[in-house]
């Protein structure tokens, strides 16, 4: 077994691999970019080395720098994790040439299965069914257009060299095809360095099922059952589970045998995943093979009891599999939810910034794989996934209940996340029934529902009480201790009502005003006559009630009333209060003094001109308008590339382009003004 391995990755997967290394008494070597100098994977490693600037192309994709660190540190093997260099055949070859073991398949197998076109051809050779489509060599737009007409619409354009939804477009009608083809090629080139695409018939209401396999260097291959990954957004998985409710034992066995046949034909070694689509008639079709460890591997670990990273290391060290197919059994049910820093109210664009608070769930059957802690920054340079929440239960309903409970315990402040979406999924009756397809989110309108579940819904009183009590406690901490009488034995130095401070100027009561979704809420606070640790609160001049606020932990407040108590996560600063309750996140704005300039000038000219800003930092990929152009509402003006995805900046109304500030290829910061518009007069 290896004594030291280098993990050529970052984030949660690097931390995950290091955990198994510690158990196996293997020293771990981390590499990091300038943006990751204090990242969790750096702190968890036995050794850590800087390899370059923040952009991945200059650091985590820098083969020369990574191999040099391996040589300097004496690492005998390299684990690539997922993403970055994990499916790069040239890197696998470079490791071999440097005398370092690559923990994964051979470069030849990776090259073969890394091409979705070649992989489909191989699958057909071993009688594994594939989705009808075009995977020929020609990339001529006219040829592809004709093949698209032959296949029929709707269809999928897919990048041959990668996955994760990048370089993938759904085309509903023939006239959309040229533009969607160009966009898919640009995105594929940016993400994988290869703009090759192929076409597939778009299956209606399918499920996404994948089979995990292990293959050693002695010719033994087994499968570890399936994972269902049907719930996706923009073709990116966000909920994965095992086993799938859609598979019978017979179908599971048939799909497992097909996966093994394909892997054997590819001379595959190490861990891999074969992905299939399952239609409404339980017919399955091979899609592709991921020649690496999957993001969702923990659900397989929980139901089989196997450590897949440990199995990878044993295989890479040349040991034969200690398991046969008959040894593999599945027990219970596991579900994984991916926690992303992204804004549901801004088309789920990545949300960058410092994670100022991270309250993690605990309890039996709850696992959290994360490479982010409070104080860490989500940057523009890497995938915005914060953590993976994985739960296990004795059956699917128990696992769903545990998922829902864990999401309600979880709170992340500082960046906007998708926790509210994940919670709505966990509560949805169709999810409970197992009616999950790749169109699940669109079918049930979950992507258009905001975190508050409606603009007009009144905020729960508990949130407003927690906000006011949190602000009182913060004021207490920030004020100097000035006792009325230091000799008074009744004086409590922690009681704000016995402290001389600016908030006592108006007497023994306070009123806080918070704004949420253009609605103001007033919370009046008075000291309780019965208990100095309790406050009497009323909301919008309603009935008052006594409430105690107990700090259970940092950013966790327990509200105690006559009817019981409730835990709320809360973080307050000068401008706002962020709260998390029952799986939902709320941002309440505090009333601020009016801006002198805006008050003096008013907003009379605002309707005539509008600044369109970059939703996040990125690169201008395409400019589709010019200064002086007359444009229609919703017309695409500029395409911004960020995190290997494209985001369109569109005209909010019909008008005139006053000025476009950037040209193609320019790098812009989040919030920068890209286009200035004015109404066409």
XYZ file of C-alpha atoms in Angstrom:
681
model
C 0.000 0.000 0.000
C 1.085 3.555 -0.677
C 2.713 5.566 2.116
C 1.895 8.956 0.609
C -0.504 10.162 -2.079
C -1.153 13.561 -3.632
C -4.758 14.714 -4.055
C -4.931 16.769 -7.257
C -8.153 18.522 -6.289
C -9.785 20.880 -3.815
C -12.973 21.299 -1.797
C -15.085 18.545 -0.303
C -13.736 15.712 -2.430
C -10.144 16.434 -1.408
C -11.213 16.498 2.261
C -13.160 13.252 1.716
C -10.182 11.434 0.201
C -7.919 12.617 3.017
C -10.289 11.106 5.591
C -9.794 7.625 4.123
C -6.044 8.221 3.831
C -5.854 8.907 7.577
C -7.724 5.682 8.327
C -5.316 3.730 6.111
C -2.228 5.429 7.597
C -1.400 7.108 4.286
C 0.044 10.635 4.331
C -1.859 13.098 2.160
C -0.394 15.904 0.073
C -2.594 18.862 -0.888
C -2.076 21.314 -3.723
C -3.699 24.716 -3.716
C -4.073 27.931 -5.675
C -3.532 31.440 -4.370
C -7.287 31.706 -3.786
C -7.244 28.576 -1.602
C -4.365 29.271 0.772
C -6.607 28.833 3.835
C -9.071 26.362 2.331
C -10.199 23.348 4.344
C -8.441 20.793 2.141
C -5.164 22.625 2.780
C -5.697 22.572 6.537
C -6.680 18.884 6.551
C -3.632 17.633 4.643
C -0.332 16.381 6.054
C 1.526 18.542 3.528
C 0.376 21.361 1.242
C 1.993 23.122 -1.716
C 1.097 26.257 -3.672
C 0.849 25.523 -7.410
C -0.327 28.757 -9.031
C -2.777 31.650 -9.312
C -6.522 31.379 -8.722
C -7.703 30.448 -12.257
C -7.902 26.653 -12.521
C -6.030 26.710 -15.835
C -3.000 28.062 -13.967
C -3.274 25.863 -10.886
C -5.505 22.784 -10.582
C -5.135 22.069 -14.308
C -1.383 22.739 -14.288
C -0.035 19.242 -14.926
C 3.615 20.294 -14.740
C 3.228 21.999 -11.362
C 1.261 19.092 -9.853
C 3.776 16.483 -10.992
C 6.620 18.618 -9.642
C 4.924 18.700 -6.226
C 4.483 14.921 -6.377
C 8.212 14.552 -7.068
C 9.247 16.998 -4.323
C 6.937 15.477 -1.715
C 7.743 11.867 -2.555
C 4.108 10.983 -3.313
C 3.808 7.513 -4.851
C 0.333 8.041 -6.337
C -2.093 10.786 -7.339
C -5.833 10.740 -6.699
C -7.588 13.185 -9.061
C -10.983 13.266 -7.299
C -13.633 14.437 -9.763
C -13.551 17.370 -12.165
C -10.290 19.112 -13.083
C -7.818 16.427 -14.277
C -9.826 13.376 -13.212
C -10.787 12.412 -16.782
C -7.725 13.804 -18.548
C -5.971 10.974 -20.396
C -2.860 13.081 -21.016
C -2.482 13.629 -17.273
C -2.851 9.904 -16.594
C -0.117 9.241 -19.154
C 2.117 11.933 -17.653
C 1.767 10.273 -14.243
C 2.789 6.931 -15.713
C 5.804 8.470 -17.443
C 6.836 10.109 -14.172
C 6.644 6.773 -12.338
C 3.623 7.832 -10.289
C 0.481 5.692 -9.967
C -2.664 7.364 -11.274
C -5.580 6.267 -9.073
C -8.063 5.619 -11.852
C -8.332 3.828 -15.193
C -5.678 3.637 -17.865
C -5.272 6.520 -20.280
C -6.498 4.283 -23.111
C -9.718 3.325 -21.296
C -10.253 6.925 -20.241
C -9.804 8.156 -23.797
C -12.192 5.534 -25.155
C -14.952 6.058 -22.609
C -14.338 9.809 -22.305
C -15.654 10.215 -25.820
C -19.398 9.803 -25.591
C -19.458 8.990 -29.292
C -16.887 6.190 -29.005
C -18.487 4.911 -25.795
C -21.867 4.559 -27.501
C -20.290 2.666 -30.371
C -18.633 0.295 -27.892
C -21.919 -0.193 -26.031
C -23.660 -1.191 -29.242
C -20.911 -3.748 -29.895
C -21.748 -5.540 -26.623
C -25.521 -5.330 -27.191
C -26.173 -2.550 -24.697
C -29.061 -0.345 -25.918
C -28.343 3.321 -26.736
C -30.590 6.328 -27.397
C -31.238 6.911 -31.114
C -29.278 9.841 -32.463
C -26.269 10.964 -34.483
C -22.720 10.310 -33.275
C -20.886 10.411 -36.592
C -17.543 12.083 -37.230
C -18.798 15.109 -39.162
C -19.115 18.342 -37.203
C -20.235 20.356 -40.220
C -23.203 22.534 -39.135
C -25.172 21.655 -42.249
C -24.638 17.927 -41.693
C -25.679 18.268 -38.051
C -28.741 20.292 -39.074
C -29.825 17.568 -41.500
C -29.216 14.824 -38.932
C -31.287 16.807 -36.450
C -34.160 16.902 -38.938
C -33.810 13.127 -39.401
C -33.949 12.506 -35.634
C -36.827 14.915 -35.066
C -37.543 17.430 -32.327
C -37.203 17.860 -29.432
C -33.605 16.649 -29.330
C -30.466 17.106 -27.274
C -27.155 18.584 -28.378
C -24.473 17.147 -26.096
C -20.742 17.720 -25.700
C -18.750 14.599 -26.519
C -15.899 15.343 -24.121
C -17.639 16.041 -20.825
C -20.701 16.116 -18.619
C -22.317 18.069 -15.802
C -24.773 19.689 -18.198
C -22.043 21.795 -19.802
C -22.281 21.986 -23.574
C -25.794 20.497 -23.467
C -28.846 22.130 -25.034
C -32.451 21.023 -25.507
C -33.725 22.086 -28.943
C -37.488 22.208 -29.302
C -37.798 23.403 -32.915
C -35.686 23.280 -36.071
C -35.268 27.054 -36.342
C -33.583 27.131 -32.910
C -30.952 24.586 -33.894
C -28.167 26.804 -35.395
C -28.053 29.176 -32.427
C -28.225 26.376 -29.849
C -25.513 24.442 -31.688
C -23.180 27.446 -31.618
C -23.836 27.989 -27.907
C -23.291 24.333 -27.028
C -19.995 24.296 -28.933
C -18.720 27.449 -27.204
C -19.642 26.072 -23.796
C -18.067 22.664 -24.535
C -14.875 24.317 -25.760
C -14.667 26.480 -22.640
C -15.366 23.605 -20.252
C -13.451 20.738 -21.876
C -11.223 22.252 -24.555
C -13.181 20.276 -27.154
C -16.203 21.611 -29.028
C -17.231 18.263 -30.527
C -20.926 17.495 -30.071
C -23.395 14.741 -30.911
C -27.171 14.556 -31.143
C -29.699 12.449 -29.271
C -33.436 11.983 -29.311
C -34.893 13.776 -26.306
C -36.711 11.188 -24.208
C -39.905 12.409 -22.578
C -40.246 11.933 -18.806
C -37.191 9.662 -18.377
C -35.326 8.700 -15.229
C -31.562 8.988 -14.890
C -30.127 5.754 -13.484
C -26.427 5.001 -13.035
C -24.561 1.838 -12.124
C -21.414 1.938 -9.959
C -18.720 -0.590 -10.876
C -15.377 -1.663 -9.410
C -12.754 -3.369 -11.568
C -9.359 -4.602 -10.395
C -6.141 -5.248 -12.321
C -6.782 -9.012 -12.271
C -9.828 -8.989 -14.546
C -12.535 -9.001 -11.880
C -15.467 -6.576 -12.267
C -18.488 -6.178 -10.023
C -21.304 -3.649 -9.829
C -22.580 -2.080 -6.610
C -26.154 -1.459 -7.669
C -27.689 1.762 -8.863
C -28.167 5.392 -7.967
C -31.100 7.387 -9.248
C -30.129 10.957 -10.167
C -33.276 12.101 -11.950
C -33.862 15.378 -10.107
C -31.704 17.805 -12.033
C -31.505 21.499 -12.823
C -29.885 22.527 -16.103
C -28.845 18.875 -16.477
C -26.905 19.133 -13.208
C -27.855 16.582 -10.551
C -28.979 18.005 -7.215
C -30.677 14.998 -5.543
C -29.352 11.429 -5.771
C -30.563 8.287 -4.046
C -30.083 4.560 -3.802
C -31.812 2.262 -4.484
C -34.205 3.480 -7.191
C -37.911 2.807 -6.730
C -38.178 2.252 -10.502
C -35.980 -0.855 -10.664
C -37.141 -4.404 -10.081
C -34.520 -6.974 -9.055
C -34.617 -8.336 -12.614
C -34.112 -4.927 -14.224
C -31.331 -4.077 -11.754
C -29.539 -7.286 -12.661
C -29.964 -6.664 -16.394
C -28.600 -3.117 -16.142
C -25.735 -4.263 -13.929
C -24.722 -6.953 -16.407
C -24.855 -4.437 -19.273
C -22.601 -2.083 -17.306
C -20.093 -4.850 -16.649
C -20.052 -5.870 -20.333
C -19.251 -2.323 -21.391
C -16.517 -1.952 -18.747
C -14.968 -5.289 -19.737
C -14.930 -4.303 -23.412
C -13.110 -1.088 -22.476
C -10.493 -2.967 -20.360
C -11.546 -0.718 -17.526
C -9.807 -0.685 -14.122
C -10.730 1.086 -10.847
C -14.025 2.766 -9.907
C -16.359 3.959 -12.652
C -19.986 4.784 -13.274
C -22.114 3.896 -16.279
C -25.068 6.184 -16.817
C -28.381 5.126 -18.355
C -31.726 6.677 -19.165
C -34.851 4.723 -18.216
C -38.041 5.513 -20.116
C -41.629 5.237 -18.940
C -41.805 1.656 -20.263
C -38.761 0.585 -18.206
C -36.511 0.417 -21.284
C -32.984 1.543 -20.508
C -30.425 3.202 -22.790
C -26.696 3.655 -22.204
C -25.628 7.311 -22.136
C -22.009 7.567 -21.077
C -19.373 6.397 -18.631
C -17.777 8.583 -15.989
C -14.224 7.316 -15.583
C -13.766 8.601 -12.053
C -15.313 8.762 -8.612
C -18.757 10.377 -8.749
C -19.947 13.316 -6.664
C -22.806 11.117 -5.448
C -20.693 8.115 -4.407
C -21.672 8.475 -0.687
C -25.190 7.089 -1.238
C -23.680 3.857 -2.552
C -21.312 3.775 0.415
C -24.181 4.065 2.889
C -26.357 1.306 1.418
C -23.506 -1.141 0.713
C -21.263 -0.379 3.687
C -18.231 -0.004 1.401
C -15.707 2.852 1.355
C -15.273 3.522 -2.367
C -12.130 5.609 -1.905
C -10.568 2.756 0.050
C -11.500 0.367 -2.761
C -9.899 2.726 -5.275
C -6.642 2.793 -3.338
C -6.557 -0.999 -2.933
C -7.153 -1.505 -6.661
C -4.520 1.083 -7.611
C -2.021 -0.685 -5.354
C -2.586 -3.872 -7.365
C -4.677 -5.809 -4.873
C -7.486 -8.030 -6.182
C -11.071 -7.303 -5.232
C -11.917 -9.032 -1.971
C -15.591 -9.074 -2.986
C -17.621 -11.082 -5.461
C -20.919 -10.030 -6.991
C -22.757 -12.302 -4.554
C -21.188 -10.411 -1.641
C -22.833 -7.144 -2.674
C -26.076 -6.418 -0.882
C -28.019 -3.216 -0.424
C -29.625 -2.328 2.879
C -31.853 0.623 3.699
C -32.065 3.816 1.680
C -29.717 6.779 1.202
C -30.327 10.240 -0.302
C -27.825 12.960 -1.145
C -28.660 16.652 -1.596
C -26.105 19.047 -3.052
C -25.894 22.398 -1.285
C -24.916 25.096 -3.768
C -24.140 28.792 -3.362
C -26.647 30.042 -5.893
C -29.576 32.437 -5.932
C -33.015 30.899 -6.679
C -34.459 34.361 -7.332
C -31.778 35.152 -9.933
C -32.173 32.072 -12.155
C -29.887 30.169 -9.773
C -26.806 32.146 -10.742
C -23.798 31.303 -8.529
C -23.582 33.432 -5.381
C -20.054 34.467 -4.504
C -18.803 35.908 -1.212
C -17.706 34.926 2.281
C -19.672 32.244 4.124
C -20.219 34.209 7.326
C -22.136 31.432 9.048
C -22.567 27.676 8.523
C -24.788 25.792 10.956
C -24.540 22.099 10.149
C -27.145 19.403 10.853
C -26.497 16.552 13.246
C -28.188 13.328 14.237
C -28.275 9.604 13.504
C -27.924 8.727 9.842
C -26.745 12.227 8.862
C -23.473 12.771 6.991
C -22.118 16.075 5.677
C -19.248 16.097 3.170
C -17.943 19.652 2.894
C -14.816 21.575 2.029
C -16.216 24.879 3.330
C -16.394 26.316 6.839
C -17.628 29.642 8.183
C -15.181 32.324 7.104
C -14.324 30.652 3.787
C -15.000 32.409 0.498
C -16.965 31.148 -2.480
C -15.105 32.618 -5.445
C -15.831 32.970 -9.136
C -13.070 30.533 -10.022
C -14.528 27.192 -8.949
C -17.757 25.228 -8.726
C -20.101 26.840 -6.145
C -20.978 23.613 -4.312
C -20.647 24.161 -0.564
C -21.413 20.674 0.736
C -23.203 17.389 0.195
C -25.824 16.415 2.748
C -26.295 12.637 2.814
C -28.868 10.840 4.944
C -29.570 7.173 5.583
C -32.768 5.477 6.791
C -34.094 1.948 7.112
C -36.404 2.652 4.158
C -37.076 5.472 1.692
C -39.728 7.227 3.765
C -37.434 7.263 6.792
C -34.621 8.662 4.658
C -36.895 11.420 3.276
C -37.997 12.385 6.786
C -34.368 12.524 7.884
C -33.449 14.638 4.845
C -36.227 17.097 5.587
C -35.211 17.370 9.244
C -31.524 17.830 8.386
C -32.293 20.586 5.876
C -34.366 22.380 8.522
C -31.366 22.305 10.874
C -28.973 23.598 8.220
C -28.331 27.327 7.763
C -25.770 29.142 5.627
C -25.246 32.903 5.845
C -23.233 35.318 3.727
C -24.098 33.725 0.383
C -27.453 32.726 -1.044
C -28.028 28.976 -1.328
C -30.455 26.415 -2.763
C -31.458 24.994 0.648
C -35.027 26.264 0.264
C -35.367 24.436 -3.074
C -33.994 21.225 -1.587
C -36.420 21.500 1.308
C -39.398 21.995 -1.032
C -38.332 18.870 -2.922
C -38.157 16.886 0.324
C -41.691 18.022 1.200
C -43.273 17.396 -2.206
C -45.798 14.527 -2.382
C -44.527 13.460 -5.833
C -41.045 13.006 -4.358
C -42.490 10.946 -1.522
C -44.239 8.753 -4.103
C -40.997 8.253 -6.030
C -42.422 9.911 -9.157
C -39.057 11.424 -10.044
C -38.037 12.161 -13.632
C -35.505 14.519 -15.188
C -38.299 17.089 -15.658
C -39.409 16.879 -12.007
C -38.528 20.477 -11.080
C -40.148 22.023 -14.154
C -43.160 19.725 -14.013
C -43.998 20.811 -10.469
C -43.018 24.471 -10.856
C -40.391 24.272 -8.140
C -37.882 26.479 -9.943
C -40.258 29.434 -10.111
C -41.192 29.411 -6.431
C -39.242 31.849 -4.296
C -37.878 31.052 -0.876
C -40.882 32.744 0.743
C -43.406 30.710 -1.263
C -45.289 33.801 -2.344
C -44.848 37.539 -2.428
C -47.850 38.323 -0.217
C -47.257 35.774 2.511
C -46.834 37.366 5.924
C -43.623 36.636 7.742
C -43.974 34.279 10.715
C -44.009 36.231 13.961
C -41.189 34.059 15.315
C -38.805 35.469 12.696
C -39.561 39.069 13.621
C -39.211 38.285 17.319
C -35.875 36.564 16.713
C -34.645 39.514 14.648
C -35.526 42.032 17.367
C -34.078 39.958 20.209
C -30.912 39.319 18.207
C -30.508 43.058 17.618
C -31.054 43.748 21.323
C -28.430 41.191 22.259
C -26.005 42.636 19.734
C -26.520 46.147 21.119
C -25.896 44.797 24.605
C -22.582 43.310 23.509
C -21.515 46.501 21.739
C -22.359 48.939 24.573
C -20.038 49.703 27.479
C -21.106 48.387 30.859
C -22.447 51.358 32.792
C -24.362 50.179 35.849
C -26.958 52.405 37.419
C -25.494 51.467 40.745
C -22.598 49.061 40.993
C -23.458 48.406 44.647
C -26.970 47.281 43.740
C -26.910 43.506 44.146
C -29.865 43.229 41.810
C -27.744 44.627 38.983
C -27.286 42.142 36.145
C -24.418 43.159 33.864
C -26.007 41.152 31.007
C -29.444 42.754 31.300
C -29.814 45.540 28.691
C -32.701 47.059 30.632
C -30.321 47.864 33.535
C -27.705 49.406 31.277
C -27.325 53.079 30.424
C -27.036 53.220 26.666
C -28.288 55.218 23.687
C -31.247 52.904 23.168
C -32.707 54.029 26.544
C -33.099 57.621 25.367
C -36.698 57.010 24.301
C -37.544 55.356 27.603
C -37.936 51.717 28.478
C -39.197 50.523 25.115
C -37.796 50.064 21.643
C -39.312 49.705 18.205
C -37.493 47.912 15.383
C -38.655 48.232 11.795
C -37.768 45.552 9.237
C -38.546 45.381 5.542
C -39.143 42.118 3.720
C -40.314 42.046 0.089
C -41.406 45.706 0.139
C -43.451 45.290 3.295
C -42.569 46.944 6.615
C -42.959 45.215 9.973
C -42.733 47.026 13.303
C -41.660 45.122 16.409
C -42.183 46.883 19.743
C -40.120 45.603 22.665
C -40.588 46.279 26.376
C -38.940 44.727 29.411
C -41.002 42.125 31.178
C -41.961 43.033 34.736
C -41.909 39.399 35.784
C -38.493 38.288 34.514
C -35.458 40.434 33.621
C -34.381 37.883 30.993
C -37.716 38.054 29.171
C -39.070 40.660 26.763
C -42.624 41.655 25.946
C -43.007 41.930 22.178
C -45.815 43.036 19.900
C -45.803 43.075 16.111
C -47.546 45.785 14.111
C -49.370 46.935 17.276
C -50.842 43.481 17.800
C -51.263 41.615 21.066
C -48.113 41.523 23.192
C -46.574 38.321 24.481
C -43.637 37.474 26.713
C -40.683 35.906 24.904
C -37.318 34.721 26.173
C -34.406 34.555 23.755
C -31.743 32.019 24.665
C -28.512 31.755 22.675
C -28.112 28.007 22.202
C -24.888 28.498 20.234
C -23.305 31.001 17.912
C -25.991 32.187 15.446
C -28.597 29.864 16.976
C -31.408 31.403 19.032
C -34.052 29.562 21.037
C -37.320 31.490 21.375
C -39.292 30.418 24.440
C -42.951 31.398 24.906
C -45.826 30.083 26.989
C -46.680 27.604 24.230
C -43.198 26.122 23.790
C -39.875 26.927 22.205
C -38.473 27.174 18.691
C -34.923 27.189 17.311
C -34.067 29.834 14.712
C -30.734 30.519 13.047
C -29.995 34.230 12.925
C -27.209 36.577 11.877
C -27.515 40.348 12.216
C -25.368 43.215 10.997
C -25.840 46.940 10.588
C -27.954 46.743 7.443
C -29.877 43.469 7.653
C -30.872 40.394 9.590
C -30.612 36.959 7.978
C -32.706 34.159 9.442
C -33.295 30.491 8.671
C -36.390 28.635 9.794
C -37.955 25.370 8.613
C -35.687 25.049 5.593
C -36.321 28.606 4.364
C -33.956 31.564 4.359
C -35.100 35.137 4.989
C -33.277 38.434 4.578
C -34.842 41.342 6.512
C -33.547 44.839 5.815
C -33.256 47.382 8.580
C -34.460 50.924 8.066
C -31.543 53.191 7.148
C -31.326 57.000 7.093
C -32.326 58.339 3.664
C -29.584 59.033 1.142
C -29.237 62.813 0.825
C -28.410 62.677 -2.884
C -31.306 60.405 -3.775
C -33.713 62.400 -1.643
C -32.633 65.640 -3.287
C -32.696 64.443 -6.854
C -35.587 62.008 -6.623
C -36.021 59.153 -9.062
C -37.616 61.050 -11.901
C -35.026 60.036 -14.488
C -34.798 56.398 -13.495
C -37.420 55.250 -15.994
C -35.468 56.733 -18.910
C -32.224 54.882 -18.399
C -31.204 51.535 -16.946
C -27.855 50.015 -16.107
C -27.592 46.300 -16.815
C -24.955 44.711 -14.629
C -23.023 41.451 -14.665
C -24.783 39.020 -12.304
C -21.390 37.597 -11.360
C -17.734 37.845 -12.328
C -16.907 36.313 -15.700
C -15.765 36.810 -19.275
C -17.725 38.449 -22.094
C -18.246 35.617 -24.579
C -20.395 37.369 -27.160
C -21.748 40.883 -27.756
C -24.933 40.813 -29.831
C -25.797 44.534 -29.953
C -24.122 47.847 -30.612
C -24.390 51.379 -29.295
C -27.469 53.053 -30.738
C -29.291 49.819 -31.583
C -33.053 49.676 -31.072
C -33.803 46.431 -29.228
C -36.878 44.481 -28.180
C -37.795 43.423 -24.673
C -35.962 40.235 -23.596
C -33.542 40.444 -26.555
C -30.128 38.947 -25.721
C -27.542 41.733 -25.674
C -24.443 40.147 -24.143
C -23.480 36.580 -23.231
C -21.338 36.222 -20.109
C -19.271 33.103 -19.472
C -18.752 32.204 -15.810
C -17.959 28.940 -14.027
C -17.912 27.214 -17.435
C -21.550 28.158 -18.090
C -23.108 30.878 -20.222
C -25.461 33.537 -18.837
C -27.439 35.920 -21.051
C -27.832 39.628 -20.231
C -31.123 40.655 -21.848
C -33.005 43.895 -22.431
C -35.595 44.448 -19.679
C -37.816 46.420 -22.069
C -37.942 47.669 -25.653
C -35.534 50.553 -25.937
C -32.236 51.887 -27.193
C -28.690 50.882 -26.365
C -26.890 53.910 -24.993
C -23.532 52.216 -24.473
C -21.947 48.756 -24.162
C -18.929 49.017 -21.913
C -17.098 45.784 -22.750
C -15.920 43.912 -25.825
C -15.734 40.167 -26.382
C -13.017 38.540 -24.286
C -13.096 41.196 -21.558
C -13.142 40.087 -17.911
C -15.778 41.789 -15.747
C -16.457 41.802 -12.034
C -19.813 40.894 -10.531
C -22.036 43.972 -10.375
C -20.110 45.850 -13.070
C -22.260 47.861 -15.480
C -22.124 46.071 -18.841
C -24.874 47.803 -20.820
C -26.507 51.196 -20.443
C -30.040 51.402 -21.871
C -32.584 54.122 -22.371
C -36.163 54.138 -23.557
C -36.541 54.679 -27.285
C -38.103 58.109 -27.677
